[in-house]
Short mmCIF file of C-alpha atoms and ligand atoms in Angstrom, two decimals:
data_model
loop_
_atom_site.label_atom_id
_atom_site.label_comp_id
_atom_site.label_asym_id
_atom_site.label_seq_id
_atom_site.Cartn_x
_atom_site.Cartn_y
_atom_site.Cartn_z
CA MET A 1 95.16 154.00 189.16
CA ASN A 2 96.80 157.06 190.68
CA LYS A 3 97.25 156.89 194.43
CA PRO A 4 94.80 159.13 196.29
CA LEU A 5 95.95 162.30 197.97
CA ALA A 6 95.40 162.72 201.69
CA ALA A 7 92.95 165.50 202.46
CA ILE A 8 92.10 167.35 205.64
CA THR A 9 88.38 166.71 206.10
CA GLY A 10 87.87 168.38 209.49
CA VAL A 11 89.59 170.67 211.96
CA TYR A 12 89.06 171.39 215.63
CA GLY A 13 90.91 173.33 218.30
CA TYR A 14 91.11 173.59 222.03
CA VAL A 15 92.47 176.50 224.05
CA PRO A 16 92.25 176.65 227.84
CA GLU A 17 90.04 179.28 229.42
CA TYR A 18 92.63 181.08 231.54
CA ARG A 19 94.03 184.19 229.85
CA LEU A 20 97.49 185.32 230.95
CA THR A 21 97.50 188.96 229.88
CA ASN A 22 100.42 191.33 229.33
CA ALA A 23 99.09 193.33 232.28
CA GLU A 24 99.46 190.27 234.54
CA LEU A 25 102.98 189.58 233.19
CA GLU A 26 103.92 193.18 234.01
CA LYS A 27 103.34 192.24 237.66
CA MET A 28 105.44 189.06 237.39
CA VAL A 29 108.57 190.27 235.53
CA ASP A 30 110.17 193.52 234.40
CA THR A 31 108.29 193.97 231.13
CA SER A 32 105.57 196.08 229.56
CA ASP A 33 102.59 195.64 227.28
CA GLU A 34 104.28 198.07 224.90
CA TRP A 35 107.51 195.98 224.69
CA ILE A 36 105.65 192.70 224.23
CA MET A 37 103.29 194.10 221.59
CA THR A 38 105.97 195.85 219.52
CA ARG A 39 108.53 193.01 219.73
CA THR A 40 106.17 190.02 219.38
CA GLY A 41 102.57 191.07 218.66
CA ILE A 42 101.24 189.08 221.64
CA LYS A 43 98.49 190.50 223.86
CA GLU A 44 97.55 187.42 225.85
CA ARG A 45 98.11 183.67 225.93
CA ARG A 46 96.04 180.79 227.36
CA ILE A 47 97.28 178.70 230.30
CA PHE A 48 96.07 175.16 231.05
CA LYS A 49 95.54 175.20 234.79
CA GLY A 50 94.41 172.41 237.06
CA GLU A 51 95.88 169.61 239.15
CA GLY A 52 96.68 166.49 237.15
CA LEU A 53 96.01 168.05 233.76
CA ALA A 54 98.53 167.45 230.99
CA THR A 55 99.05 167.83 227.25
CA SER A 56 97.09 164.60 226.60
CA ASP A 57 94.01 166.24 228.15
CA MET A 58 94.18 169.04 225.60
CA VAL A 59 94.69 166.44 222.86
CA VAL A 60 91.55 164.65 224.07
CA GLU A 61 89.52 167.88 224.04
CA ALA A 62 90.63 168.72 220.50
CA VAL A 63 90.08 165.19 219.17
CA LYS A 64 86.68 164.77 220.85
CA GLY A 65 85.51 168.02 219.23
CA LEU A 66 86.91 166.88 215.88
CA LEU A 67 85.17 163.51 216.06
CA GLU A 68 81.84 165.01 217.04
CA LYS A 69 82.05 167.60 214.28
CA THR A 70 82.96 165.08 211.58
CA GLY A 71 80.45 162.43 212.73
CA ASN A 72 83.07 159.87 213.77
CA LYS A 73 83.61 157.71 216.85
CA ALA A 74 86.99 157.29 218.54
CA THR A 75 87.00 153.67 217.39
CA ASP A 76 86.82 154.84 213.75
CA ILE A 77 90.35 156.28 213.98
CA ASP A 78 93.11 154.11 212.46
CA MET A 79 96.05 156.19 213.69
CA LEU A 80 96.76 159.10 216.02
CA LEU A 81 99.88 161.24 215.79
CA VAL A 82 100.66 163.87 218.39
CA ALA A 83 103.27 166.52 217.68
CA THR A 84 104.46 167.87 221.00
CA THR A 85 107.47 169.20 222.89
CA THR A 86 105.68 168.89 226.22
CA PRO A 87 104.67 165.23 226.48
CA ASP A 88 102.83 164.16 229.64
CA MET A 89 106.02 162.27 230.58
CA PRO A 90 109.26 161.26 228.77
CA PHE A 91 107.58 157.93 228.00
CA PRO A 92 105.15 156.52 227.06
CA ALA A 93 104.04 158.68 224.17
CA THR A 94 101.33 161.26 224.81
CA ALA A 95 99.53 159.80 221.78
CA ASN A 96 99.32 156.42 223.58
CA ILE A 97 97.89 158.10 226.67
CA ALA A 98 95.41 160.14 224.63
CA CYS A 99 94.19 156.99 222.85
CA ASP A 100 93.53 155.38 226.21
CA LYS A 101 91.59 158.43 227.42
CA LEU A 102 89.65 158.63 224.14
CA GLY A 103 88.78 154.93 224.12
CA CYS A 104 90.71 153.94 221.00
CA ASN A 105 93.51 151.71 222.27
CA HIS A 106 95.07 149.13 219.91
CA ILE A 107 95.68 151.57 217.05
CA LEU A 108 99.01 152.95 215.80
CA SER A 109 99.80 156.02 217.86
CA PHE A 110 103.03 157.85 218.50
CA ASP A 111 104.51 161.27 219.17
CA ILE A 112 106.59 163.40 216.87
CA SER A 113 109.22 165.67 218.34
CA ALA A 114 109.98 168.56 216.04
CA ALA A 115 109.12 171.52 218.27
CA CYS A 116 107.27 174.29 216.42
CA SER A 117 107.47 172.41 213.10
CA GLY A 118 105.96 169.30 214.69
CA PHE A 119 102.52 169.70 213.17
CA LEU A 120 103.94 169.85 209.63
CA TYR A 121 106.17 166.83 210.27
CA ALA A 122 103.18 164.89 211.65
CA LEU A 123 100.80 166.00 208.92
CA THR A 124 103.21 164.88 206.21
CA THR A 125 103.90 161.56 207.98
CA GLY A 126 100.20 160.84 208.51
CA ALA A 127 99.39 161.71 204.89
CA LYS A 128 101.67 158.91 203.69
CA PHE A 129 99.57 156.30 205.52
CA ILE A 130 96.50 157.57 203.65
CA GLU A 131 98.28 157.82 200.29
CA THR A 132 99.49 154.24 200.48
CA GLY A 133 95.99 153.05 201.36
CA MET A 134 97.15 151.56 204.64
CA TYR A 135 94.73 153.62 206.72
CA LYS A 136 91.43 155.42 206.11
CA LYS A 137 91.17 157.84 209.02
CA VAL A 138 94.26 159.43 210.52
CA VAL A 139 94.12 162.10 213.21
CA ILE A 140 97.00 164.58 213.52
CA VAL A 141 97.28 166.74 216.61
CA GLY A 142 99.64 169.58 217.46
CA ALA A 143 99.51 170.18 221.21
CA ASP A 144 101.71 171.84 223.78
CA LYS A 145 101.38 172.79 227.41
CA MET A 146 104.27 175.22 227.18
CA SER A 147 103.45 176.63 230.62
CA SER A 148 104.84 173.38 232.06
CA ILE A 149 108.37 174.20 230.79
CA ILE A 150 108.44 177.97 231.12
CA ASN A 151 110.41 179.82 233.76
CA TYR A 152 108.01 182.57 234.84
CA THR A 153 110.88 184.66 236.18
CA ASP A 154 112.60 184.82 232.76
CA ARG A 155 111.11 187.75 230.88
CA THR A 156 112.75 186.76 227.61
CA THR A 157 110.69 183.56 227.28
CA CYS A 158 107.66 183.78 229.59
CA VAL A 159 105.96 186.49 227.56
CA ILE A 160 106.00 184.43 224.36
CA PHE A 161 104.52 181.01 224.98
CA GLY A 162 100.99 179.72 225.63
CA ASP A 163 99.06 176.44 225.78
CA GLY A 164 96.74 174.95 223.18
CA ALA A 165 95.95 172.06 220.85
CA GLY A 166 94.59 171.64 217.35
CA ALA A 167 93.53 168.47 215.54
CA VAL A 168 92.81 167.57 211.92
CA LEU A 169 91.27 164.49 210.34
CA LEU A 170 92.99 163.06 207.26
CA GLU A 171 91.10 160.88 204.77
CA ALA A 172 91.63 159.91 201.14
CA SER A 173 90.73 162.73 198.79
CA THR A 174 87.97 162.08 196.28
CA ASP A 175 89.38 164.61 193.78
CA SER A 176 92.60 166.51 193.10
CA ASN A 177 92.43 168.51 196.34
CA GLY A 178 94.47 167.54 199.38
CA ILE A 179 98.01 167.67 200.69
CA ILE A 180 100.08 168.37 197.58
CA ASP A 181 103.68 168.87 198.69
CA SER A 182 105.92 169.34 201.70
CA VAL A 183 109.47 170.60 202.20
CA LEU A 184 110.73 169.61 205.65
CA LYS A 185 114.18 170.35 207.04
CA SER A 186 116.27 170.13 210.18
CA ASP A 187 119.65 171.31 211.44
CA GLY A 188 120.68 169.98 214.84
CA SER A 189 123.48 172.52 215.18
CA GLY A 190 120.67 174.92 216.10
CA ARG A 191 120.17 173.04 219.37
CA HIS A 192 122.59 175.39 221.11
CA TYR A 193 120.19 178.32 220.75
CA LEU A 194 116.86 176.77 221.73
CA HIS A 195 116.55 173.80 224.07
CA GLN A 196 115.73 172.47 227.52
CA LYS A 197 119.00 171.76 229.28
CA ALA A 198 118.01 169.01 231.73
CA GLY A 199 115.61 166.11 232.05
CA GLY A 200 117.02 164.07 229.15
CA SER A 201 119.78 161.44 229.01
CA LEU A 202 122.44 164.14 228.64
CA LYS A 203 121.56 165.70 231.97
CA PRO A 204 119.05 163.69 233.99
CA ALA A 205 116.96 165.48 236.57
CA SER A 206 118.73 166.18 239.87
CA ALA A 207 118.37 168.59 242.74
CA GLU A 208 121.02 170.74 241.03
CA THR A 209 119.21 170.88 237.68
CA VAL A 210 116.00 171.87 239.41
CA ALA A 211 117.75 174.56 241.46
CA ALA A 212 119.36 175.93 238.29
CA ASN A 213 115.98 176.09 236.49
CA GLU A 214 117.28 173.81 233.75
CA HIS A 215 113.95 172.09 233.12
CA THR A 216 112.57 175.12 231.34
CA VAL A 217 113.01 176.65 227.89
CA TYR A 218 116.39 178.19 227.12
CA GLN A 219 116.34 180.48 224.10
CA GLU A 220 118.83 182.87 222.55
CA GLY A 221 116.06 184.92 221.03
CA LYS A 222 118.01 187.14 218.65
CA THR A 223 119.85 184.21 217.01
CA VAL A 224 116.70 182.12 216.73
CA PHE A 225 114.92 185.13 215.25
CA LYS A 226 117.52 185.51 212.49
CA PHE A 227 117.35 181.83 211.51
CA ALA A 228 113.55 181.85 211.70
CA VAL A 229 113.12 184.86 209.43
CA LYS A 230 115.46 183.46 206.78
CA ASN A 231 114.46 179.81 206.82
CA MET A 232 110.70 180.23 207.08
CA ALA A 233 110.71 182.70 204.19
CA ASP A 234 113.12 180.51 202.13
CA VAL A 235 111.04 177.37 202.53
CA ALA A 236 107.77 179.16 201.78
CA GLU A 237 109.28 180.59 198.61
CA ASP A 238 110.71 177.18 197.73
CA ILE A 239 107.34 175.43 197.91
CA MET A 240 105.79 178.11 195.70
CA LYS A 241 108.54 177.69 193.08
CA ARG A 242 108.38 173.88 193.14
CA ASN A 243 104.66 174.05 192.45
CA ASN A 244 104.78 176.92 189.94
CA LEU A 245 102.67 179.15 192.14
CA LYS A 246 102.73 182.94 192.03
CA SER A 247 101.63 185.21 194.87
CA GLU A 248 98.19 185.67 193.33
CA ASP A 249 97.67 181.87 193.25
CA ILE A 250 97.94 181.60 197.04
CA ALA A 251 94.70 182.01 198.98
CA TRP A 252 96.19 181.76 202.46
CA LEU A 253 99.50 181.64 204.31
CA VAL A 254 99.25 179.77 207.62
CA PRO A 255 102.44 180.74 209.44
CA HIS A 256 103.77 179.47 212.74
CA GLN A 257 102.85 182.10 215.33
CA ALA A 258 106.20 182.82 217.04
CA ASN A 259 106.59 186.50 216.37
CA LEU A 260 104.56 188.91 214.24
CA ARG A 261 107.77 190.23 212.69
CA ILE A 262 108.74 186.73 211.45
CA ILE A 263 105.23 186.28 210.02
CA ASP A 264 105.41 189.64 208.23
CA ALA A 265 108.82 188.82 206.74
CA THR A 266 107.53 185.48 205.37
CA ALA A 267 104.40 187.07 203.89
CA GLU A 268 106.49 189.80 202.32
CA ARG A 269 108.86 187.30 200.66
CA MET A 270 105.83 185.44 199.27
CA GLY A 271 104.37 188.73 198.00
CA LEU A 272 101.20 188.27 200.02
CA PRO A 273 99.05 191.06 201.46
CA LYS A 274 98.19 190.91 205.17
CA ASP A 275 94.58 189.88 204.50
CA LYS A 276 95.79 186.54 203.12
CA VAL A 277 97.74 185.69 206.27
CA MET A 278 96.22 183.87 209.23
CA ILE A 279 97.34 185.62 212.42
CA ASN A 280 96.07 184.89 215.92
CA ILE A 281 99.32 185.36 217.86
CA GLU A 282 97.75 188.33 219.67
CA LYS A 283 95.25 186.00 221.41
CA PHE A 284 97.17 182.76 221.90
CA GLY A 285 100.91 183.58 221.76
CA ASN A 286 103.24 180.80 220.62
CA THR A 287 101.62 177.42 221.33
CA THR A 288 104.52 175.58 219.61
CA ALA A 289 102.98 172.57 217.76
CA GLY A 290 99.50 173.99 218.29
CA THR A 291 99.79 177.19 216.26
CA LEU A 292 99.07 175.90 212.75
CA PRO A 293 95.99 173.73 213.46
CA LEU A 294 94.61 176.46 215.76
CA CYS A 295 94.83 178.90 212.83
CA LEU A 296 93.10 176.43 210.49
CA TRP A 297 90.39 175.93 213.11
CA GLU A 298 89.73 179.66 213.45
CA TRP A 299 89.83 180.37 209.72
CA GLU A 300 87.98 177.23 208.57
CA PRO A 301 84.75 179.11 207.73
CA LYS A 302 86.69 181.31 205.30
CA LEU A 303 88.47 178.48 203.48
CA LYS A 304 87.05 177.39 200.14
CA LYS A 305 87.41 174.14 198.22
CA GLY A 306 90.42 174.34 195.92
CA ASP A 307 92.13 177.18 197.82
CA ASN A 308 95.93 176.98 197.72
CA VAL A 309 96.98 177.11 201.37
CA VAL A 310 100.67 177.28 202.35
CA LEU A 311 101.61 176.31 205.91
CA ALA A 312 105.07 177.32 207.12
CA ALA A 313 106.89 176.82 210.40
CA PHE A 314 110.26 177.19 212.10
CA GLY A 315 111.32 176.03 215.54
CA GLY A 316 113.63 174.20 217.91
CA GLY A 317 116.04 171.69 216.43
CA PHE A 318 116.30 173.71 214.33
CA THR A 319 113.41 172.34 212.33
CA TRP A 320 111.46 174.09 209.60
CA GLY A 321 109.23 173.40 206.69
CA ALA A 322 106.32 174.28 204.45
CA THR A 323 103.35 172.31 203.19
CA LEU A 324 101.07 173.09 200.27
CA ILE A 325 97.44 172.06 200.59
CA LYS A 326 94.62 172.42 198.10
CA TRP A 327 91.76 172.80 200.54
CA ALA A 328 89.35 169.93 200.09
CA TYR A 329 86.00 171.27 201.35
O1 UT7 B 401 108.81 179.32 218.04
C1 UT7 B 401 110.08 178.80 218.15
C2 UT7 B 401 111.11 179.68 217.57
N1 UT7 B 401 111.25 180.89 218.34
C3 UT7 B 401 111.22 182.05 217.73
O2 UT7 B 401 110.99 182.12 216.55
C4 UT7 B 401 111.52 183.26 218.57
C5 UT7 B 401 112.49 184.14 217.85
N2 UT7 B 401 112.93 185.28 218.62
C6 UT7 B 401 112.10 186.33 218.92
O3 UT7 B 401 110.93 186.31 218.61
C7 UT7 B 401 112.70 187.56 219.57
O4 UT7 B 401 114.10 187.45 219.52
C8 UT7 B 401 112.25 187.78 221.03
C9 UT7 B 401 110.80 188.18 221.07
C10 UT7 B 401 112.48 186.53 221.85
C11 UT7 B 401 113.08 188.92 221.64
O5 UT7 B 401 112.92 190.09 220.86
P1 UT7 B 401 114.21 190.89 220.36
O6 UT7 B 401 113.71 192.05 219.62
O7 UT7 B 401 115.10 189.94 219.62
O8 UT7 B 401 114.84 191.36 221.70
P2 UT7 B 401 116.32 191.07 222.26
O9 UT7 B 401 116.45 189.67 222.71
O10 UT7 B 401 117.31 191.60 221.28
O11 UT7 B 401 116.33 192.02 223.53
C12 UT7 B 401 116.28 193.47 223.40
C13 UT7 B 401 116.20 194.06 224.77
C14 UT7 B 401 117.22 193.48 225.74
O12 UT7 B 401 117.64 194.51 226.59
P3 UT7 B 401 119.03 195.27 226.34
O13 UT7 B 401 120.09 194.20 226.38
O14 UT7 B 401 118.90 195.91 224.99
O15 UT7 B 401 119.09 196.26 227.45
C15 UT7 B 401 116.43 192.49 226.54
O16 UT7 B 401 116.95 192.26 227.82
O17 UT7 B 401 114.92 193.78 225.34
C16 UT7 B 401 115.09 193.17 226.63
N3 UT7 B 401 113.98 192.27 226.87
C17 UT7 B 401 112.83 192.68 227.39
N4 UT7 B 401 112.39 193.87 227.81
C18 UT7 B 401 111.14 193.96 228.27
C19 UT7 B 401 113.92 190.95 226.60
N5 UT7 B 401 112.72 190.48 226.96
C20 UT7 B 401 112.02 191.52 227.45
C21 UT7 B 401 110.72 191.67 227.96
N6 UT7 B 401 110.32 192.89 228.36
N7 UT7 B 401 109.86 190.64 228.04
#
């Protein structure tokens, strides 16, 4: 018997209520709505505010919604993976903490660190546990509270990022629809251009690192942009070729929402018109691991069984990748 494919059988998203608009950013740093819109396509981003609230709380919101929608209880989950760059704390894993808050301790749960490509890494990893028959219900979450690592006096990064979480349920497919293929890559030499300088074993937290603002995102935007445009388009084209798909065979591109210009370049390389591309960067900005599941959540009503959906991402590491899904419902 052929091994079953893993299929996404439900999607849910959570974005915080607070909207940080370009108008508000204009009062915080030397920027303008015009610059932000033309360079990135972002109008506003959500910020998770509140004492004692962390990434795991957004994970819990997304997973609770997912469970309710799909008619499952927390104790039905066999495994929870959280892709995040902003864990509640360096250890334990945010997935462990979320399981405790959800009431599903004693299952396999861990975090995946692959920045903006984290959701694709986690989705592909989780799918293997379904394909092998080891588990029946696997929940994959992409969640980031980017506001916790942003320097709101640095105009080159603070206008880009936002907070949010998206979750999907994976189960064995009952037909030929499901997660078909993934191409996942990394290149650690890219670390020089996008990283957080302090707070790890290389440079533990100290009064000096705090004073120097080294616990926030450092990005050489132009360089990252060049790599992102090339690699995201390359990998999207690669997955089409590997699966003998032409532009007209693709129903949807789900691109990482880092910059509208990177999204446009990827769609162009794939030969896709704009109306086949999921774009919500204007509303949510770059939520790092959250962007892809948040798109799926918003577009779910438009997806049809059997649709060829290509997800593509690029981010810190560098990491990048693409996944082909035949939508299962
Ligand atoms: O998701 C993870 C991966 N990350 C990415 O994919 C991000 C990739 N990079 C980008 O999206 C873009 O590089 C940015 C949006 C970060 C920057 O856009 P850019 O078109 O590459 O701008 P730039 O860095 O070349 O800066 C152009 C000018 C500079 O001024 P000068 O040197 O020409 O006088 C910047 O100082 O724009 C200035 N600038 C700003 N001006 C107004 C930079 N940030 C701002 C700002 N408002 N917020």
